[in-house]
Amino acid sequence: MKSTTVASAFLGTILVFIAGSGSAADKADARKVDIGKGEYEQKCTICHGPLGKGDGAYSVMLKKHATDLTTLSKKNGGVFPFARVFETIEGTHELKAHGTRDMPIWGKEYRSSKYYDDYLHDPESDRSYFARSRILALTEYIYRLQAK
C-alpha cells in the first residue's frame, strides 16, 4: 500500500510541477516536460532515427533493419498496436521465430538502480511502477510519430 502512495505522490508532484511551471502560456509551453520524447531521444533515436523512420546512425550495423516506427498503425489496419509496442519495449513481447533481438529490453534497464535511483530516492517505492510509467510515456510518444 505504501508503494502505491509513494508512486501517486511522485506522479502528483510531476503534474504539479508541469502545471505550475510558468505564469504565461508561452512560458508554460517552453517549460513543458515531454517525458516520452526525452526517453525516445535518449534510447531510440540512435537506431530508429530522430523521426522514427528506422534511419538512425546505428541502424546500418543491425542484423535486421530498425523498424520504421511511423508506420506501425498503417501496418496494423489503422490502429496503433499500443500493447505490442509497450511489451516490445518492456521485453515481454518477443518473437522467438525471429531469433535474438537486437533491441534492448528497457523494462529491465528501468528497474535497475542506475535509472531508478536517479529519479526516486525512496528505497521502498515500487520499481516496476517506475519502469511502466517510463515505458508508457515512450509508447505514447511513438504513437504521436504515426504517419497520418
Coordinates of N, CA, C and O in Angstrom, one line a residue, residues 19-72:
A19 N 2.2 21.8 -14.3 CA 1.1 22.7 -14.3 C 1.5 24.1 -13.8 O 1.1 25.1 -14.3
G20 N 2.4 24.1 -12.9 CA 2.8 25.4 -12.3 C 4.2 25.9 -12.8 O 4.8 26.7 -12.2
S21 N 4.6 25.5 -14.0 CA 5.9 25.9 -14.5 C 6.0 27.2 -15.1 O 7.1 27.6 -15.5
G22 N 4.9 28.0 -15.2 CA 5.0 29.3 -15.8 C 3.7 30.1 -15.6 O 2.7 29.5 -15.5
S23 N 3.8 31.4 -15.6 CA 2.6 32.2 -15.3 C 1.9 32.5 -16.6 O 0.7 32.6 -16.7
A24 N 2.7 32.7 -17.7 CA 2.1 33.0 -19.0 C 2.1 31.7 -19.9 O 2.9 30.8 -19.7
A25 N 1.1 31.7 -20.8 CA 1.0 30.5 -21.7 C 2.3 30.2 -22.4 O 2.7 29.0 -22.5
D26 N 3.0 31.2 -22.9 CA 4.2 30.9 -23.7 C 5.3 30.4 -22.8 O 6.1 29.6 -23.2
K27 N 5.4 30.9 -21.6 CA 6.4 30.4 -20.7 C 6.1 28.9 -20.3 O 7.0 28.1 -20.2
A28 N 4.8 28.6 -20.1 CA 4.4 27.3 -19.7 C 4.8 26.3 -20.9 O 5.3 25.2 -20.6
D29 N 4.5 26.7 -22.1 CA 4.8 25.9 -23.2 C 6.3 25.6 -23.3 O 6.7 24.5 -23.7
A30 N 7.1 26.6 -23.1 CA 8.6 26.5 -23.2 C 9.1 25.5 -22.1 O 10.2 25.0 -22.3
R31 N 8.4 25.4 -21.0 CA 8.9 24.6 -19.9 C 8.3 23.2 -19.7 O 8.6 22.5 -18.8
K32 N 7.4 22.9 -20.6 CA 6.7 21.6 -20.5 C 7.7 20.5 -20.6 O 8.6 20.5 -21.5
V33 N 7.5 19.4 -19.9 CA 8.4 18.3 -19.9 C 7.7 17.2 -20.7 O 6.6 16.8 -20.4
D34 N 8.3 16.7 -21.8 CA 7.8 15.7 -22.6 C 8.6 14.4 -22.3 O 9.7 14.2 -22.9
I35 N 8.2 13.7 -21.3 CA 9.0 12.5 -20.8 C 9.1 11.5 -22.0 O 10.2 11.0 -22.2
G36 N 8.1 11.2 -22.7 CA 8.2 10.3 -23.8 C 9.2 10.7 -24.9 O 10.0 9.8 -25.3
K37 N 9.2 11.9 -25.2 CA 10.1 12.4 -26.2 C 11.5 12.3 -25.7 O 12.5 11.9 -26.4
G38 N 11.7 12.7 -24.4 CA 13.1 12.6 -23.8 C 13.6 11.1 -23.8 O 14.7 10.9 -24.1
E39 N 12.7 10.2 -23.5 CA 13.0 8.8 -23.5 C 13.4 8.3 -24.9 O 14.4 7.6 -25.1
Y40 N 12.6 8.8 -25.9 CA 12.9 8.4 -27.2 C 14.2 8.9 -27.7 O 15.0 8.2 -28.3
E41 N 14.5 10.2 -27.4 CA 15.8 10.8 -27.8 C 17.0 10.1 -27.2 O 18.0 9.9 -27.8
Q42 N 16.8 9.7 -25.9 CA 17.9 9.0 -25.2 C 18.1 7.6 -25.6 O 19.2 7.1 -25.6
K43 N 17.0 6.9 -25.9 CA 17.1 5.4 -26.1 C 16.9 4.9 -27.5 O 17.3 3.8 -27.8
C44 N 16.1 5.6 -28.3 CA 15.6 5.1 -29.6 C 16.2 5.7 -30.8 O 16.4 5.1 -31.8
T45 N 16.5 7.0 -30.7 CA 17.0 7.8 -31.9 C 18.2 7.1 -32.6 O 18.3 7.1 -33.8
I46 N 19.1 6.6 -31.8 CA 20.3 6.0 -32.3 C 20.1 4.9 -33.4 O 20.8 4.8 -34.4
C47 N 19.0 4.2 -33.2 CA 18.7 3.1 -34.2 C 17.5 3.5 -35.1 O 17.5 3.4 -36.3
H48 N 16.4 4.1 -34.5 CA 15.2 4.4 -35.2 C 15.2 5.8 -35.9 O 14.3 6.1 -36.7
G49 N 16.2 6.6 -35.6 CA 16.3 7.9 -36.2 C 15.4 9.0 -35.4 O 14.5 8.6 -34.7
P50 N 15.7 10.2 -35.6 CA 15.0 11.3 -34.9 C 13.5 11.4 -35.2 O 12.8 11.8 -34.4
L51 N 13.1 10.9 -36.4 CA 11.7 11.0 -36.8 C 11.1 9.6 -36.7 O 9.9 9.5 -37.1
G52 N 11.8 8.6 -36.3 CA 11.2 7.2 -36.2 C 11.2 6.4 -37.4 O 10.5 5.4 -37.5
K53 N 11.9 6.9 -38.5 CA 11.9 6.2 -39.8 C 12.8 5.0 -39.9 O 12.8 4.3 -41.0
G54 N 13.5 4.6 -38.8 CA 14.4 3.5 -38.9 C 15.8 3.8 -39.5 O 16.5 2.9 -39.9
D55 N 16.1 5.1 -39.5 CA 17.3 5.5 -40.2 C 18.3 6.1 -39.3 O 19.1 7.0 -39.6
G56 N 18.4 5.6 -38.0 CA 19.3 6.1 -37.1 C 20.8 5.7 -37.4 O 21.0 4.8 -38.2
A57 N 21.7 6.3 -36.7 CA 23.1 6.1 -37.0 C 23.6 4.7 -36.9 O 24.4 4.2 -37.6
Y58 N 23.0 3.9 -35.9 CA 23.4 2.5 -35.7 C 22.6 1.5 -36.6 O 22.9 0.4 -36.6
S59 N 21.5 2.0 -37.3 CA 20.7 1.1 -38.0 C 21.4 0.2 -39.0 O 21.0 -0.9 -39.3
V60 N 22.4 0.8 -39.6 CA 23.2 0.0 -40.6 C 24.0 -1.1 -40.0 O 24.4 -2.0 -40.7
M61 N 24.2 -1.1 -38.7 CA 25.0 -2.1 -38.0 C 24.2 -3.2 -37.5 O 24.7 -4.2 -37.0
L62 N 22.9 -3.1 -37.6 CA 22.0 -4.1 -37.0 C 21.8 -5.3 -38.0 O 21.9 -5.1 -39.2
K63 N 21.6 -6.5 -37.5 CA 21.3 -7.7 -38.4 C 20.0 -7.5 -39.1 O 19.9 -7.9 -40.3
K64 N 19.0 -6.9 -38.5 CA 17.8 -6.7 -39.1 C 17.5 -5.1 -39.0 O 17.7 -4.5 -38.0
H65 N 17.2 -4.5 -40.1 CA 17.0 -3.1 -40.2 C 16.0 -2.6 -39.1 O 15.0 -3.3 -38.8
A66 N 16.3 -1.5 -38.5 CA 15.5 -0.9 -37.4 C 14.1 -0.6 -38.0 O 14.0 -0.1 -39.1
T67 N 13.1 -0.9 -37.3 CA 11.7 -0.7 -37.7 C 11.4 0.8 -37.9 O 11.8 1.6 -37.1
D68 N 10.6 1.0 -39.0 CA 10.1 2.4 -39.2 C 8.9 2.5 -38.3 O 7.8 1.9 -38.5
L69 N 9.1 3.2 -37.2 CA 8.0 3.4 -36.2 C 6.9 4.2 -36.6 O 5.8 4.2 -36.0
T70 N 7.0 4.9 -37.7 CA 5.9 5.8 -38.1 C 4.8 5.1 -38.9 O 3.8 5.6 -39.2
T71 N 5.1 3.8 -39.2 CA 4.1 3.0 -40.0 C 3.4 1.9 -39.2 O 2.8 1.0 -39.7
L72 N 3.6 1.9 -37.9 CA 3.1 0.8 -37.1 C 1.5 0.8 -37.2 O 1.0 -0.3 -37.3

